[in-house]
Amino acid sequence: MQAIPVVAGILVRDGKIMISRRPAGAHMGMKWEFPGGKIETGEAPEDALWRELMEETGAEVEAVRIYGAKLWAYPEKTVLLLFYMARLLSGEPRPLEGQTLAWVKPAELGGYAFAPADETIARRLMEETAISDI
């Protein structure tokens, strides 16, 4: 099975990271994640992150640097997640697709039930001594 390429944004503001909880009826419903989505054919990952976060939150972001990558096999599909540190360029993120958004300190990430593919990155971020705006 070929992996589906996906981007996820680690958006930092005032020392907090924005996370998103998937709607109840969605794949991995009610689990927390770093927002993003599938990369379309021929699309650069950075452009996909801009598009996905604009669609999901109405905010314009910029991918600054890759933070990590994770290949994850769900029973029904395999995804290759590219996690980017991202900068908010304009707009205030708001939930446009039925999700819940939260801004949390890295040390608080352990209190959220993350989708399995996002857990490793959440744990890594918890180990950061301080996270600063990009």
PDB file of C-alpha atoms in Angstrom:
ATOM      1  CA  MET A   1       0.000   0.000   0.000  1.00  0.00           C
ATOM      2  CA  GLN A   2       1.417   3.374  -1.030  1.00  0.00           C
ATOM      3  CA  ALA A   3       1.707   5.985   1.715  1.00  0.00           C
ATOM      4  CA  ILE A   4      -0.510   9.063   1.456  1.00  0.00           C
ATOM      5  CA  PRO A   5       1.625  12.212   1.889  1.00  0.00           C
ATOM      6  CA  VAL A   6       0.265  14.530   4.584  1.00  0.00           C
ATOM      7  CA  VAL A   7       1.484  17.786   6.130  1.00  0.00           C
ATOM      8  CA  ALA A   8       0.898  18.995   9.666  1.00  0.00           C
ATOM      9  CA  GLY A   9       1.655  22.389  11.148  1.00  0.00           C
ATOM     10  CA  ILE A  10       3.176  23.107  14.531  1.00  0.00           C
ATOM     11  CA  LEU A  11       2.005  26.677  14.917  1.00  0.00           C
ATOM     12  CA  VAL A  12       3.601  28.471  17.895  1.00  0.00           C
ATOM     13  CA  ARG A  13       2.396  31.706  19.493  1.00  0.00           C
ATOM     14  CA  ASP A  14       3.319  33.152  22.882  1.00  0.00           C
ATOM     15  CA  GLY A  15       5.027  29.900  23.864  1.00  0.00           C
ATOM     16  CA  LYS A  16       1.944  27.822  23.096  1.00  0.00           C
ATOM     17  CA  ILE A  17       1.215  25.365  20.292  1.00  0.00           C
ATOM     18  CA  MET A  18      -2.075  25.200  18.417  1.00  0.00           C
ATOM     19  CA  ILE A  19      -3.642  21.740  18.330  1.00  0.00           C
ATOM     20  CA  SER A  20      -6.876  20.582  16.775  1.00  0.00           C
ATOM     21  CA  ARG A  21      -9.404  17.939  17.857  1.00  0.00           C
ATOM     22  CA  ARG A  22     -10.993  16.039  14.982  1.00  0.00           C
ATOM     23  CA  PRO A  23     -14.806  16.049  14.751  1.00  0.00           C
ATOM     24  CA  ALA A  24     -16.616  12.997  16.159  1.00  0.00           C
ATOM     25  CA  GLY A  25     -17.569  11.507  12.771  1.00  0.00           C
ATOM     26  CA  ALA A  26     -14.130  11.905  11.151  1.00  0.00           C
ATOM     27  CA  HIS A  27     -11.353   9.310  10.867  1.00  0.00           C
ATOM     28  CA  MET A  28      -9.738   9.273  14.337  1.00  0.00           C
ATOM     29  CA  GLY A  29     -12.671  11.360  15.575  1.00  0.00           C
ATOM     30  CA  MET A  30     -12.244  13.204  18.883  1.00  0.00           C
ATOM     31  CA  LYS A  31      -8.468  12.695  18.834  1.00  0.00           C
ATOM     32  CA  TRP A  32      -6.124  15.679  18.954  1.00  0.00           C
ATOM     33  CA  GLU A  33      -3.612  16.393  16.197  1.00  0.00           C
ATOM     34  CA  PHE A  34      -1.435  19.041  14.671  1.00  0.00           C
ATOM     35  CA  PRO A  35      -3.630  20.539  11.930  1.00  0.00           C
ATOM     36  CA  GLY A  36      -2.975  19.890   8.270  1.00  0.00           C
ATOM     37  CA  GLY A  37      -4.007  17.474   5.567  1.00  0.00           C
ATOM     38  CA  LYS A  38      -3.205  15.635   2.382  1.00  0.00           C
ATOM     39  CA  ILE A  39      -0.731  16.949  -0.142  1.00  0.00           C
ATOM     40  CA  GLU A  40      -2.363  17.158  -3.558  1.00  0.00           C
ATOM     41  CA  THR A  41      -0.635  15.735  -6.636  1.00  0.00           C
ATOM     42  CA  GLY A  42       2.088  18.118  -7.812  1.00  0.00           C
ATOM     43  CA  GLU A  43       1.759  20.333  -4.730  1.00  0.00           C
ATOM     44  CA  ALA A  44       4.796  21.307  -2.639  1.00  0.00           C
ATOM     45  CA  PRO A  45       4.420  20.328   1.032  1.00  0.00           C
ATOM     46  CA  GLU A  46       4.816  23.958   2.136  1.00  0.00           C
ATOM     47  CA  ASP A  47       2.021  25.029  -0.228  1.00  0.00           C
ATOM     48  CA  ALA A  48      -0.178  22.196   1.047  1.00  0.00           C
ATOM     49  CA  LEU A  49       0.312  23.376   4.621  1.00  0.00           C
ATOM     50  CA  TRP A  50      -0.670  26.937   3.676  1.00  0.00           C
ATOM     51  CA  ARG A  51      -3.768  25.672   1.816  1.00  0.00           C
ATOM     52  CA  GLU A  52      -4.870  23.193   4.479  1.00  0.00           C
ATOM     53  CA  LEU A  53      -4.570  25.611   7.385  1.00  0.00           C
ATOM     54  CA  MET A  54      -6.326  28.331   5.383  1.00  0.00           C
ATOM     55  CA  GLU A  55      -9.212  25.903   4.686  1.00  0.00           C
ATOM     56  CA  GLU A  56      -9.371  24.581   8.253  1.00  0.00           C
ATOM     57  CA  THR A  57      -8.753  27.780  10.228  1.00  0.00           C
ATOM     58  CA  GLY A  58      -8.948  30.787   7.893  1.00  0.00           C
ATOM     59  CA  ALA A  59      -5.426  31.778   8.943  1.00  0.00           C
ATOM     60  CA  GLU A  60      -2.508  32.245   6.608  1.00  0.00           C
ATOM     61  CA  VAL A  61       0.622  30.401   7.742  1.00  0.00           C
ATOM     62  CA  GLU A  62       4.110  29.843   6.448  1.00  0.00           C
ATOM     63  CA  ALA A  63       6.054  26.594   6.794  1.00  0.00           C
ATOM     64  CA  VAL A  64       9.390  27.601   8.332  1.00  0.00           C
ATOM     65  CA  ARG A  65      11.245  24.310   8.722  1.00  0.00           C
ATOM     66  CA  ILE A  66      10.625  20.601   8.889  1.00  0.00           C
ATOM     67  CA  TYR A  67      10.389  19.377  12.488  1.00  0.00           C
ATOM     68  CA  GLY A  68       9.950  15.679  11.856  1.00  0.00           C
ATOM     69  CA  ALA A  69       8.469  12.984   9.664  1.00  0.00           C
ATOM     70  CA  LYS A  70       6.477   9.910  10.599  1.00  0.00           C
ATOM     71  CA  LEU A  71       5.337   6.931   8.538  1.00  0.00           C
ATOM     72  CA  TRP A  72       2.219   5.484  10.126  1.00  0.00           C
ATOM     73  CA  ALA A  73       0.150   2.472   9.063  1.00  0.00           C
ATOM     74  CA  TYR A  74      -3.507   2.536  10.060  1.00  0.00           C
ATOM     75  CA  PRO A  75      -5.496  -0.628   9.257  1.00  0.00           C
ATOM     76  CA  GLU A  76      -7.159   1.089   6.295  1.00  0.00           C
ATOM     77  CA  LYS A  77      -4.301   3.304   5.036  1.00  0.00           C
ATOM     78  CA  THR A  78      -0.680   4.319   5.470  1.00  0.00           C
ATOM     79  CA  VAL A  79       0.309   7.975   5.770  1.00  0.00           C
ATOM     80  CA  LEU A  80       3.623   9.788   5.585  1.00  0.00           C
ATOM     81  CA  LEU A  81       3.302  12.823   7.834  1.00  0.00           C
ATOM     82  CA  LEU A  82       5.625  15.786   7.412  1.00  0.00           C
ATOM     83  CA  PHE A  83       5.509  18.019  10.490  1.00  0.00           C
ATOM     84  CA  TYR A  84       6.518  21.650   9.932  1.00  0.00           C
ATOM     85  CA  MET A  85       7.214  24.410  12.395  1.00  0.00           C
ATOM     86  CA  ALA A  86       4.972  27.182  11.100  1.00  0.00           C
ATOM     87  CA  ARG A  87       4.548  30.928  11.487  1.00  0.00           C
ATOM     88  CA  LEU A  88       1.211  32.742  11.581  1.00  0.00           C
ATOM     89  CA  LEU A  89       1.247  35.384   8.845  1.00  0.00           C
ATOM     90  CA  SER A  90      -2.283  36.780   9.079  1.00  0.00           C
ATOM     91  CA  GLY A  91      -5.699  36.056  10.491  1.00  0.00           C
ATOM     92  CA  GLU A  92      -6.775  34.535  13.787  1.00  0.00           C
ATOM     93  CA  PRO A  93      -7.134  30.729  13.564  1.00  0.00           C
ATOM     94  CA  ARG A  94     -10.724  29.612  14.094  1.00  0.00           C
ATOM     95  CA  PRO A  95     -12.410  26.211  13.669  1.00  0.00           C
ATOM     96  CA  LEU A  96     -13.997  26.193  10.205  1.00  0.00           C
ATOM     97  CA  GLU A  97     -14.502  22.427   9.734  1.00  0.00           C
ATOM     98  CA  GLY A  98     -16.238  21.310  12.936  1.00  0.00           C
ATOM     99  CA  GLN A  99     -12.999  20.768  14.836  1.00  0.00           C
ATOM    100  CA  THR A 100     -11.932  22.246  18.177  1.00  0.00           C
ATOM    101  CA  LEU A 101      -8.790  24.372  18.425  1.00  0.00           C
ATOM    102  CA  ALA A 102      -6.683  24.885  21.539  1.00  0.00           C
ATOM    103  CA  TRP A 103      -3.450  26.711  22.342  1.00  0.00           C
ATOM    104  CA  VAL A 104      -1.420  24.716  24.866  1.00  0.00           C
ATOM    105  CA  LYS A 105       2.010  24.859  26.449  1.00  0.00           C
ATOM    106  CA  PRO A 106       4.339  22.042  25.340  1.00  0.00           C
ATOM    107  CA  ALA A 107       4.348  20.573  28.865  1.00  0.00           C
ATOM    108  CA  GLU A 108       0.535  20.261  28.708  1.00  0.00           C
ATOM    109  CA  LEU A 109       0.453  18.151  25.528  1.00  0.00           C
ATOM    110  CA  GLY A 110       0.485  14.941  27.578  1.00  0.00           C
ATOM    111  CA  GLY A 111      -3.007  15.764  28.839  1.00  0.00           C
ATOM    112  CA  TYR A 112      -4.513  15.396  25.351  1.00  0.00           C
ATOM    113  CA  ALA A 113      -5.412  12.140  23.582  1.00  0.00           C
ATOM    114  CA  PHE A 114      -3.526  12.485  20.293  1.00  0.00           C
ATOM    115  CA  ALA A 115      -4.064  10.470  17.145  1.00  0.00           C
ATOM    116  CA  PRO A 116      -1.380   7.744  17.145  1.00  0.00           C
ATOM    117  CA  ALA A 117       0.559   9.256  14.244  1.00  0.00           C
ATOM    118  CA  ASP A 118       0.883  12.578  16.126  1.00  0.00           C
ATOM    119  CA  GLU A 119       1.833  11.142  19.538  1.00  0.00           C
ATOM    120  CA  THR A 120       5.581  10.887  18.870  1.00  0.00           C
ATOM    121  CA  ILE A 121       5.786  14.539  17.833  1.00  0.00           C
ATOM    122  CA  ALA A 122       3.688  15.622  20.835  1.00  0.00           C
ATOM    123  CA  ARG A 123       6.061  13.746  23.170  1.00  0.00           C
ATOM    124  CA  ARG A 124       9.090  15.292  21.467  1.00  0.00           C
ATOM    125  CA  LEU A 125       7.597  18.778  21.838  1.00  0.00           C
ATOM    126  CA  MET A 126       6.942  18.106  25.543  1.00  0.00           C
ATOM    127  CA  GLU A 127      10.679  17.554  26.009  1.00  0.00           C
ATOM    128  CA  GLU A 128      11.531  20.995  24.602  1.00  0.00           C
ATOM    129  CA  THR A 129      12.722  23.167  27.475  1.00  0.00           C
ATOM    130  CA  ALA A 130      11.181  26.241  25.889  1.00  0.00           C
ATOM    131  CA  ILE A 131       9.412  26.819  22.638  1.00  0.00           C
ATOM    132  CA  SER A 132       9.544  30.224  21.084  1.00  0.00           C
ATOM    133  CA  ASP A 133       7.602  31.951  18.396  1.00  0.00           C
ATOM    134  CA  ILE A 134       9.033  31.557  14.965  1.00  0.00           C
TER     135      ILE A 134
END
